[in-house]
XYZ file of C-alpha atoms in Angstrom:
669
model
C 33.363 17.796 9.424
C 32.886 15.588 12.529
C 30.505 12.661 12.736
C 28.272 14.562 15.224
C 28.037 17.573 12.927
C 27.044 15.334 10.018
C 24.363 13.653 12.143
C 22.981 17.044 13.197
C 22.636 18.016 9.556
C 20.871 14.732 8.801
C 18.132 15.227 11.426
C 16.168 17.969 9.604
C 16.475 16.054 6.333
C 15.109 12.920 7.965
C 12.294 14.937 9.520
C 11.303 16.184 6.081
C 11.412 12.701 4.561
C 9.373 11.241 7.419
C 6.502 13.669 7.486
C 6.200 14.781 3.892
C 5.797 11.164 2.839
C 3.824 9.812 5.753
C 0.859 12.032 6.493
C -1.063 11.208 3.336
C -3.920 9.035 2.245
C -4.464 7.563 -1.183
C -4.507 10.461 -3.707
C -7.992 11.235 -4.931
C -9.239 13.841 -7.367
C -12.766 15.211 -7.025
C -14.234 16.934 -10.048
C -17.609 18.602 -9.449
C -19.188 21.253 -11.630
C -21.639 23.994 -10.722
C -24.480 21.721 -11.828
C -23.798 19.486 -8.830
C -24.872 22.066 -6.221
C -28.215 22.219 -4.455
C -29.008 25.450 -2.621
C -32.068 24.266 -0.661
C -31.716 25.553 2.906
C -34.403 23.208 4.204
C -32.185 20.145 3.764
C -30.762 18.901 7.019
C -27.674 16.760 7.306
C -28.442 13.383 8.879
C -26.431 11.253 11.192
C -22.861 11.956 12.086
C -21.711 15.048 14.017
C -17.996 15.882 14.220
C -18.593 17.986 17.330
C -20.468 15.205 19.087
C -19.598 13.803 22.501
C -15.904 12.880 22.602
C -16.008 11.640 26.189
C -16.759 8.096 25.108
C -13.791 5.767 25.733
C -11.598 4.689 22.841
C -12.663 1.322 21.487
C -10.143 -1.453 21.024
C -9.322 -2.931 17.639
C -11.249 -6.046 18.649
C -14.363 -3.910 19.219
C -13.994 -2.025 15.941
C -12.814 -5.022 13.881
C -14.292 -8.150 15.509
C -12.602 -11.358 14.423
C -9.309 -9.519 13.790
C -6.189 -11.687 13.665
C -4.529 -9.346 16.141
C -4.207 -12.000 18.908
C -2.013 -14.033 16.533
C 0.257 -11.174 15.471
C 0.164 -8.964 18.567
C -0.381 -11.344 21.505
C 0.191 -8.508 23.988
C -3.126 -7.023 22.820
C -5.731 -9.436 24.244
C -8.719 -10.372 22.123
C -12.206 -10.580 23.545
C -14.438 -13.496 22.760
C -17.462 -12.659 20.669
C -19.795 -14.319 23.090
C -19.981 -15.579 26.658
C -21.670 -18.944 26.181
C -19.667 -22.165 26.195
C -20.689 -22.875 22.578
C -19.558 -19.442 21.430
C -16.260 -19.750 23.319
C -15.604 -23.184 21.820
C -16.310 -21.941 18.290
C -14.081 -18.930 18.897
C -11.243 -21.194 20.066
C -11.726 -23.443 17.047
C -11.694 -20.412 14.747
C -8.437 -19.007 16.126
C -6.847 -22.459 16.152
C -7.711 -22.907 12.475
C -6.462 -19.455 11.482
C -3.292 -19.951 13.536
C -2.554 -23.213 11.714
C -3.297 -21.597 8.351
C -0.782 -18.842 9.122
C 1.762 -21.459 10.269
C 1.331 -23.362 7.002
C 2.145 -20.181 5.088
C 5.482 -20.104 6.948
C 6.363 -23.777 7.308
C 4.743 -25.469 4.319
C 3.389 -28.288 6.522
C 0.644 -29.900 4.390
C -0.707 -31.825 7.387
C -1.459 -28.565 9.166
C -3.134 -27.269 6.017
C -5.792 -29.995 6.190
C -6.292 -29.448 9.926
C -6.624 -25.683 9.448
C -9.234 -26.062 6.706
C -11.236 -28.570 8.797
C -11.228 -26.414 11.957
C -12.249 -23.251 10.119
C -15.034 -25.119 8.328
C -16.290 -26.722 11.566
C -16.380 -23.341 13.299
C -18.241 -21.836 10.330
C -20.738 -24.712 10.332
C -21.469 -23.892 13.955
C -22.479 -20.367 12.929
C -19.272 -18.509 13.798
C -19.324 -15.317 11.697
C -15.574 -14.744 11.595
C -14.856 -18.331 10.497
C -17.388 -17.809 7.709
C -15.473 -14.699 6.692
C -12.250 -16.700 6.363
C -14.064 -19.372 4.339
C -15.329 -16.628 2.039
C -11.719 -15.465 1.616
C -10.428 -18.988 0.892
C -13.142 -19.712 -1.693
C -12.691 -16.266 -3.279
C -8.942 -16.741 -3.766
C -8.969 -20.504 -4.305
C -6.690 -21.124 -1.304
C -7.127 -24.561 0.329
C -10.538 -24.609 -1.394
C -11.807 -24.753 -4.937
C -12.204 -21.222 -6.189
C -15.933 -20.506 -6.166
C -17.151 -16.912 -6.320
C -20.751 -17.834 -5.453
C -19.694 -19.625 -2.249
C -17.347 -16.768 -1.402
C -20.153 -14.200 -1.625
C -22.499 -16.457 0.381
C -20.038 -16.900 3.246
C -19.158 -13.190 3.274
C -22.853 -12.306 3.295
C -23.536 -14.388 6.414
C -20.303 -13.205 8.058
C -21.214 -9.558 7.371
C -24.645 -10.083 8.920
C -22.837 -11.529 11.945
C -20.824 -8.315 12.356
C -17.595 -9.156 10.550
C -16.256 -5.874 9.164
C -13.737 -7.429 6.785
C -16.511 -9.368 5.055
C -18.423 -6.110 4.744
C -15.339 -4.621 3.066
C -15.100 -7.583 0.682
C -18.791 -7.328 -0.243
C -18.652 -3.550 -0.685
C -15.674 -3.904 -3.024
C -17.408 -6.672 -4.971
C -20.566 -4.570 -5.378
C -18.533 -1.523 -6.472
C -16.707 -3.586 -9.120
C -20.086 -4.662 -10.481
C -21.309 -1.029 -10.385
C -24.010 -1.987 -7.860
C -23.610 1.370 -6.141
C -26.881 1.256 -4.171
C -25.530 -1.715 -2.196
C -21.874 -0.672 -2.195
C -22.506 2.827 -0.859
C -24.492 1.579 2.156
C -21.733 -0.808 3.214
C -18.893 1.625 2.584
C -20.772 4.326 4.551
C -20.854 2.060 7.642
C -17.219 1.068 7.187
C -16.095 4.672 6.747
C -17.935 5.580 9.949
C -16.006 2.875 11.822
C -12.758 4.110 10.267
C -13.433 7.690 11.405
C -14.139 6.479 14.934
C -10.788 4.701 14.958
C -8.798 7.881 14.241
C -6.654 8.941 17.190
C -5.749 12.538 16.422
C -7.441 15.349 14.549
C -4.405 17.273 13.278
C -3.043 14.447 11.152
C -4.814 11.825 9.083
C -4.435 8.286 10.411
C -1.115 6.974 9.228
C -1.235 3.500 7.798
C 1.760 3.069 5.563
C 0.552 0.962 2.652
C 4.049 0.131 1.462
C 4.425 -1.050 -2.112
C 7.161 -3.656 -1.811
C 8.057 -3.507 -5.493
C 8.672 -0.986 -8.254
C 7.645 -2.603 -11.491
C 9.259 -6.034 -11.521
C 11.946 -5.189 -8.954
C 11.915 -5.047 -5.166
C 11.430 -1.554 -3.701
C 14.664 -1.682 -1.720
C 14.778 1.999 -0.742
C 11.301 2.032 0.822
C 11.816 -1.353 2.495
C 15.067 -0.110 4.018
C 13.159 2.762 5.652
C 10.481 0.435 7.026
C 12.588 -1.802 9.240
C 11.411 -0.332 12.533
C 14.135 0.071 15.137
C 16.639 -1.460 12.709
C 16.077 1.298 10.128
C 19.097 3.594 9.835
C 16.934 6.731 9.948
C 15.294 5.603 13.196
C 18.656 4.795 14.755
C 20.047 8.211 13.790
C 17.021 9.967 15.277
C 17.167 7.942 18.491
C 20.897 8.615 18.823
C 20.364 12.362 18.394
C 17.361 12.360 20.741
C 19.365 10.659 23.469
C 22.064 13.299 23.029
C 19.466 16.015 23.710
C 18.400 17.122 20.227
C 14.851 18.481 20.688
C 13.874 18.113 17.012
C 14.930 14.470 17.088
C 12.917 13.935 20.296
C 9.819 15.278 18.553
C 10.441 13.152 15.450
C 11.001 9.898 17.349
C 7.926 10.672 19.455
C 5.820 11.008 16.292
C 7.171 7.722 14.963
C 6.007 5.915 18.102
C 2.759 7.900 18.343
C 1.572 7.095 14.837
C 3.447 3.851 14.212
C 5.659 4.965 11.313
C 8.682 3.440 9.610
C 7.792 -0.079 10.718
C 7.512 0.784 14.431
C 4.555 -0.443 16.450
C 2.496 2.414 17.953
C 3.641 2.964 21.535
C 1.828 5.920 23.119
C 3.699 5.704 26.423
C 7.066 6.040 24.646
C 5.677 8.818 22.472
C 4.482 10.854 25.470
C 7.820 10.312 27.200
C 9.729 11.758 24.210
C 7.295 14.681 23.801
C 7.662 15.617 27.481
C 11.455 15.581 27.126
C 11.191 17.733 24.000
C 8.983 20.399 25.633
C 11.497 20.719 28.452
C 13.822 22.061 25.744
C 11.104 24.344 24.358
C 10.216 22.290 21.252
C 6.872 23.890 20.152
C 5.436 21.113 17.923
C 5.651 18.685 20.828
C 3.565 21.130 22.877
C 0.835 20.987 20.245
C 0.852 17.175 20.064
C 0.717 16.944 23.871
C -2.355 19.178 23.734
C -3.955 16.746 21.275
C -2.932 13.786 23.441
C -4.475 15.211 26.622
C -7.644 16.224 24.751
C -8.036 12.726 23.303
C -6.855 10.783 26.340
C -4.453 8.678 24.288
C -1.638 7.203 26.369
C -2.565 9.492 29.289
C -5.641 10.262 31.351
C -7.848 12.759 29.490
C -7.361 16.280 30.883
C -8.837 19.236 28.972
C -7.199 21.844 31.225
C -3.800 20.342 30.481
C -4.709 20.152 26.789
C -5.574 23.855 26.675
C -2.330 24.712 28.468
C -0.107 22.926 25.944
C -2.059 24.112 22.900
C -1.843 27.711 24.159
C 1.936 27.357 24.700
C 2.281 26.031 21.138
C 0.191 28.836 19.615
C 2.386 31.417 21.350
C 5.374 29.788 19.660
C 3.853 30.526 16.214
C 2.469 27.003 15.756
C -0.721 28.250 14.132
C -2.199 24.774 13.699
C -2.522 24.641 17.514
C -5.379 27.141 17.160
C -7.378 24.333 15.583
C -7.204 22.341 18.830
C -8.088 25.423 20.893
C -11.057 26.060 18.598
C -12.249 22.525 19.147
C -12.156 23.005 22.934
C -14.256 26.204 22.586
C -16.800 24.386 20.397
C -17.165 21.686 23.051
C -16.762 23.900 26.093
C -13.968 21.670 27.410
C -11.396 23.245 29.723
C -12.614 26.758 28.796
C -15.782 27.100 30.867
C -18.696 27.494 28.464
C -19.027 26.852 24.752
C -18.052 29.846 22.651
C -18.672 29.404 18.917
C -17.406 32.879 18.036
C -14.003 32.246 19.611
C -13.967 28.759 18.102
C -14.473 30.147 14.595
C -11.775 32.778 15.163
C -9.329 30.064 16.210
C -10.203 27.858 13.247
C -9.703 30.797 10.879
C -6.267 31.544 12.356
C -5.218 27.947 11.752
C -6.847 27.877 8.303
C -4.961 31.040 7.298
C -1.811 28.890 7.469
C -3.456 26.110 5.412
C -4.188 23.747 8.284
C -6.419 21.055 6.732
C -8.162 20.155 10.007
C -9.135 23.796 10.519
C -10.579 23.923 6.997
C -12.508 20.780 7.813
C -13.852 22.137 11.131
C -14.951 25.392 9.503
C -16.752 23.274 6.919
C -18.594 21.424 9.687
C -19.677 24.714 11.283
C -21.188 25.970 8.009
C -22.660 22.580 7.133
C -24.402 22.230 10.510
C -25.006 25.920 11.171
C -22.946 25.932 14.371
C -22.433 29.553 15.420
C -22.900 30.678 11.798
C -25.690 30.705 9.244
C -25.896 27.351 7.487
C -24.262 27.607 4.052
C -23.625 24.484 1.984
C -21.516 26.254 -0.640
C -19.144 27.622 2.007
C -19.045 24.231 3.732
C -18.231 22.560 0.423
C -15.430 25.083 -0.241
C -13.789 24.332 3.109
C -14.196 20.573 2.712
C -12.566 20.717 -0.719
C -9.613 22.646 0.720
C -9.254 20.005 3.436
C -9.630 17.181 0.901
C -6.895 18.718 -1.269
C -4.601 18.227 1.738
C -5.765 14.577 2.078
C -7.856 15.132 5.220
C -9.850 11.863 5.392
C -12.715 13.313 7.449
C -13.286 15.813 4.641
C -13.583 12.925 2.192
C -16.053 11.374 4.599
C -18.364 14.390 4.830
C -18.168 15.060 1.084
C -19.223 11.442 0.592
C -22.126 11.940 3.012
C -23.239 15.057 1.143
C -23.195 13.169 -2.154
C -24.843 10.122 -0.573
C -27.685 12.036 1.060
C -28.019 14.693 -1.640
C -27.492 17.463 0.908
C -25.858 20.579 -0.526
C -24.824 18.533 -3.564
C -26.817 16.501 -6.030
C -27.028 12.857 -5.082
C -24.231 10.849 -6.711
C -23.898 7.317 -5.403
C -20.933 6.404 -7.610
C -18.846 9.337 -6.407
C -20.007 8.805 -2.814
C -18.943 5.157 -3.025
C -15.465 6.069 -4.230
C -14.994 8.645 -1.464
C -16.304 6.340 1.259
C -13.880 3.661 0.014
C -10.909 6.022 0.481
C -11.908 6.546 4.123
C -12.925 2.932 4.801
C -9.456 1.770 3.708
C -8.021 3.678 6.704
C -9.969 1.552 9.181
C -8.502 -0.757 11.845
C -8.341 -3.720 9.413
C -5.307 -2.018 7.853
C -3.285 -3.736 10.582
C -3.055 -6.529 8.006
C -0.727 -4.280 6.001
C 1.616 -3.777 8.959
C 1.759 -7.494 9.738
C 2.342 -8.355 6.072
C 5.223 -5.888 5.802
C 6.792 -7.116 9.041
C 6.589 -10.699 7.762
C 8.146 -9.776 4.423
C 11.013 -7.893 6.082
C 11.720 -10.972 8.219
C 11.930 -13.099 5.080
C 8.624 -14.877 5.750
C 7.353 -14.470 2.198
C 4.542 -17.024 2.543
C 2.983 -15.282 5.523
C 3.321 -11.912 3.791
C 1.536 -13.287 0.732
C -1.333 -14.690 2.810
C -1.885 -11.350 4.573
C -1.636 -9.306 1.384
C -4.082 -11.721 -0.284
C -6.565 -11.145 2.552
C -6.215 -7.376 2.101
C -6.473 -7.740 -1.673
C -9.927 -9.263 -1.297
C -10.980 -6.200 0.708
C -10.163 -3.985 -2.277
C -6.717 -2.575 -1.409
C -4.899 -1.937 -4.698
C -1.437 -1.921 -3.077
C -2.124 -5.314 -1.477
C -3.407 -6.729 -4.779
C -0.222 -5.569 -6.464
C 2.056 -6.844 -3.665
C 0.399 -10.277 -3.527
C 0.577 -10.720 -7.310
C 4.213 -9.620 -7.383
C 5.157 -12.093 -4.616
C 3.550 -14.933 -6.604
C 5.539 -14.025 -9.714
C 8.804 -13.165 -7.977
C 9.043 -16.015 -5.476
C 7.100 -18.818 -7.154
C 7.028 -21.836 -4.832
C 8.474 -19.790 -1.966
C 5.214 -17.804 -1.874
C 3.649 -20.867 -0.163
C 0.491 -20.307 -2.198
C -2.023 -22.880 -0.970
C -3.915 -24.400 -3.890
C -7.059 -26.522 -4.016
C -4.969 -29.552 -3.110
C -1.744 -28.971 -1.206
C 0.373 -26.131 -2.631
C -0.286 -24.223 -5.842
C 0.870 -25.655 -9.120
C 2.577 -23.280 -11.564
C -0.705 -22.941 -13.465
C -2.647 -22.099 -10.279
C -0.061 -19.466 -9.309
C -0.239 -17.851 -12.744
C -4.042 -17.791 -12.646
C -4.142 -16.271 -9.169
C -1.454 -13.689 -10.045
C -3.398 -12.672 -13.155
C -6.593 -12.391 -11.100
C -4.854 -10.084 -8.617
C -3.115 -8.047 -11.319
C -6.445 -7.564 -13.060
C -8.020 -6.129 -9.893
C -5.052 -3.789 -9.391
C -5.243 -2.828 -13.060
C -8.911 -1.858 -12.650
C -7.805 0.570 -9.939
C -5.213 2.256 -12.148
C -2.032 0.280 -11.420
C 0.367 0.795 -14.332
C 2.565 -2.249 -13.680
C -0.548 -4.415 -13.380
C -1.503 -3.468 -16.944
C 1.983 -4.558 -18.053
C 1.690 -7.872 -16.209
C -1.706 -8.583 -17.745
C -0.330 -7.723 -21.168
C 2.597 -10.113 -20.620
C 0.222 -12.854 -19.431
C -1.831 -12.574 -22.623
C 1.246 -12.203 -24.826
C 3.053 -15.270 -23.462
C -0.052 -17.272 -22.481
C 0.900 -17.510 -18.801
C -2.038 -18.837 -16.777
C -4.478 -17.812 -19.520
C -4.870 -18.447 -23.230
C -2.515 -16.287 -25.288
C -4.164 -13.371 -27.069
C -2.043 -10.726 -28.837
C -5.008 -8.390 -29.280
C -5.770 -8.301 -25.522
C -2.058 -7.983 -24.776
C -1.904 -4.921 -27.031
C -4.971 -3.429 -25.296
C -3.304 -3.828 -21.881
C -0.040 -2.321 -23.153
C -1.996 0.632 -24.558
C -3.421 1.336 -21.095
C 0.044 1.108 -19.532
C 1.378 3.427 -22.239
C -1.163 6.044 -21.154
C 0.688 6.065 -17.803
C 3.951 6.860 -19.667
C 5.354 3.353 -19.255
C 8.439 3.029 -21.475
C 8.309 -0.777 -21.570
C 4.712 -0.648 -22.822
C 5.751 1.774 -25.582
C 8.584 -0.535 -26.616
C 6.265 -3.570 -26.635
C 3.714 -1.754 -28.798
C 6.473 -0.791 -31.244
C 7.534 -4.443 -31.408
C 3.947 -5.603 -32.011
C 3.355 -2.986 -34.739
C 6.629 -4.023 -36.375
C 5.602 -7.694 -36.512
C 1.819 -7.345 -36.808
C 1.090 -9.177 -33.530
C -2.431 -8.228 -32.440
C -2.024 -4.943 -34.335
C -1.748 -4.144 -38.056
C 1.802 -3.949 -39.415
C 2.830 -0.288 -39.352
C 6.577 0.300 -39.424
C 6.288 4.085 -39.100
C 4.102 3.751 -35.998
C 6.539 1.153 -34.644
C 9.392 3.663 -34.967
C 7.318 6.314 -33.216
C 6.727 4.030 -30.213
C 10.414 3.015 -30.059
C 11.383 6.709 -30.077
C 8.816 7.481 -27.345
C 10.218 4.652 -25.198
C 13.709 6.186 -25.414
C 12.400 9.683 -24.669
C 10.518 8.391 -21.621
C 13.393 6.296 -20.264
C 16.984 7.044 -21.365
C 18.020 3.653 -19.904
C 16.187 2.033 -22.824
C 18.886 3.214 -25.254
C 20.437 -0.226 -25.924
C 17.203 -2.189 -26.626
C 15.745 0.712 -28.609
C 18.931 1.010 -30.699
C 18.804 -2.728 -31.500
C 15.075 -2.505 -32.275
C 15.593 0.499 -34.588
C 18.401 -1.376 -36.383
C 16.048 -4.331 -36.862
C 13.349 -1.956 -38.111
C 15.766 -0.340 -40.603
C 16.680 -3.763 -42.006
C 12.985 -4.663 -42.281
C 12.170 -1.391 -44.086
C 15.099 -1.602 -46.542
C 15.555 -5.352 -47.043
C 12.044 -6.807 -46.801
C 11.819 -10.607 -47.270
C 15.597 -10.926 -47.133
C 17.569 -13.574 -45.241
C 18.349 -11.028 -42.492
C 14.649 -10.341 -41.858
C 13.902 -14.078 -41.638
C 16.830 -14.465 -39.233
C 15.528 -11.629 -37.022
C 12.024 -13.130 -37.014
C 13.389 -16.518 -35.963
C 15.212 -15.179 -32.880
C 12.144 -15.011 -30.560
C 11.575 -18.735 -31.181
C 15.216 -19.624 -30.570
C 15.547 -17.750 -27.279
C 13.115 -19.940 -25.236
C 14.927 -23.061 -26.452
C 18.309 -21.685 -25.393
C 16.858 -20.575 -22.065
C 15.292 -24.003 -21.468
C 18.570 -25.728 -22.383
C 20.506 -23.549 -19.936
C 17.958 -24.172 -17.146
C 17.433 -27.894 -17.772
C 20.956 -28.920 -18.746
C 23.573 -26.431 -17.618
C 21.849 -25.474 -14.363
C 20.703 -28.980 -13.440
C 22.284 -29.801 -10.075
C 24.667 -32.618 -11.066
C 25.568 -31.004 -14.393
C 26.184 -27.665 -12.702
C 28.630 -29.348 -10.296
C 30.496 -31.069 -13.145
C 30.635 -27.838 -15.138
C 31.966 -25.960 -12.111
C 34.717 -28.541 -11.591
C 35.518 -28.473 -15.319
C 35.742 -24.664 -15.246
C 38.073 -24.856 -12.237
C 40.241 -27.428 -14.048
C 40.471 -25.184 -17.122
C 41.406 -22.237 -14.903
C 44.186 -24.273 -13.223
C 45.534 -25.503 -16.574
C 45.440 -21.967 -17.973
C 47.321 -20.535 -14.981
C 49.931 -23.337 -15.144
C 50.458 -22.797 -18.867
C 50.797 -19.038 -18.351
C 53.369 -19.560 -15.581
C 55.261 -22.046 -17.776
C 55.424 -19.559 -20.644
C 56.604 -16.786 -18.323
C 59.317 -19.090 -17.002
C 60.461 -20.014 -20.511
C 60.526 -16.349 -21.538
C 62.510 -15.432 -18.431
C 65.045 -18.225 -19.117
C 65.473 -17.078 -22.718
C 66.081 -13.476 -21.636
C 68.657 -14.638 -19.085
C 70.466 -16.685 -21.727
C 70.607 -13.669 -24.073
C 72.075 -11.469 -21.351
C 74.726 -14.079 -20.487
C 75.740 -14.451 -24.142
C 76.261 -10.693 -24.360
């Protein structure tokens, strides 16, 4: 098979891997019983209207997320000052100078810049600059360049939030939710979710912000990182190669990558439109649909509803049923079709919904919720929203949250509303932090990646909490963690990692439970506590974690934080092997140890086995402090080389002697 034929076969596989994995939001399960429904038809739904005026211009990230660090990471996207007065401009300049130096410190480790950064941020905050106050709240909350002080962190975030800083509002909402203060949390998350919805570019797909987990357990997530290297990623290069050779499917795929900013690429709407136009010249139907969306939204091109209708109609005739959703939207608004026609709109939505289009389910839900062209029916609206939510349509999460928040159609449930709003809010424009963090990590700038993930972690992103904690543990001093004075000590790093793991653990992260268990077991950054370690391992075990099962077996065998129970220990060892066949060697050794303990209790062998855990750290410390010490390592290397030379010379000498003896024997014969 030729190289070109192989590449052609790879294109559809890459397409599947790109879009099946990318167009998703954080999984969320909604469980509501019949008792949750309210059938009152007098309730009206306040506030937001999906079919409202879409002629308003798209807002920039600086408008939606004021104080964003975008000017530092994407200089081509200009930032607008938050005020026009000289004082405001000066404070803004001081703020960005301080943040810029803080980011530089994370890369360079220059302690002089660290002091300057802290002083400039504090001076800007003292002058009343809201975004500088937000950064101070972050620094005090994490204990970076400042003494960790939760009260000061909340105070600074409170004033920053009142000044319009959205990231401080995220931090406060997350803090309130953790404390189960849902009355406060739900109000903030509702505003943030509204901003997130306004930032969405297209209606067919959810906003794509790839929250990449850079690790799997204790190891780097090499496979995912390899696919996230932007133009350097092999998949992207294959697609671009095929697209340039005229492959229409590849043109569509590369256009979607640039349109939504996938696989580490920066969103580039001009490039996306260029590829889509090339694809439609070859009759590629999905590109027709996306062009219809683009012209309807005015993204990368001048808004043109007539052109939008043309492309959506072409796509629908090519059996792209989801294009009917876009056509239905135009009929609801009366754009490019003359007058509004709710009957035709509903027909179009139903055609798209019949092929499980989540946006069509959502739009039908809006029609029944608001009574647009149909009789208002909350139960039917709820049914459609649930179908859309099952397909991870974020706007469906948003309206379900509003129903629960306002008690319209469903009984009021602030806790559930808070959780749903949070899912949507985490898709807002502040997720750019995730992209910048990943780009930094892929470039080897671990310190900058840690700083950005730490900022996201404070906003409540579980993946960022996990990534930041893992970087601290994996890279140690290379993480450039900035402590209260200069860079973090080992103890400060352990404490901060445990703090981050604990937050991720609260949000269901399995590896975080393991890390917390290890911290308590070994006393890393916190006082050792076998009982708490066992509790954490139990929670990880519920997620089918083989290591947690093994650890629990070990603790039951030795009575560490749990009562001695050799039969239960064996059960956990067996479960660990069943869950992960790669655990065969450690489980076999553990079962052998358990057999000795059960049959030869209080023998010399049992005492020897029990002494091994105490011996191992001493051997490890000796290897690290003696054998691996720089000068000793050099001497040992030279000694090993000398032994190798002597061995090779002796072997050659013996071969020569043997050869001489054989020659002498032959001559004597």
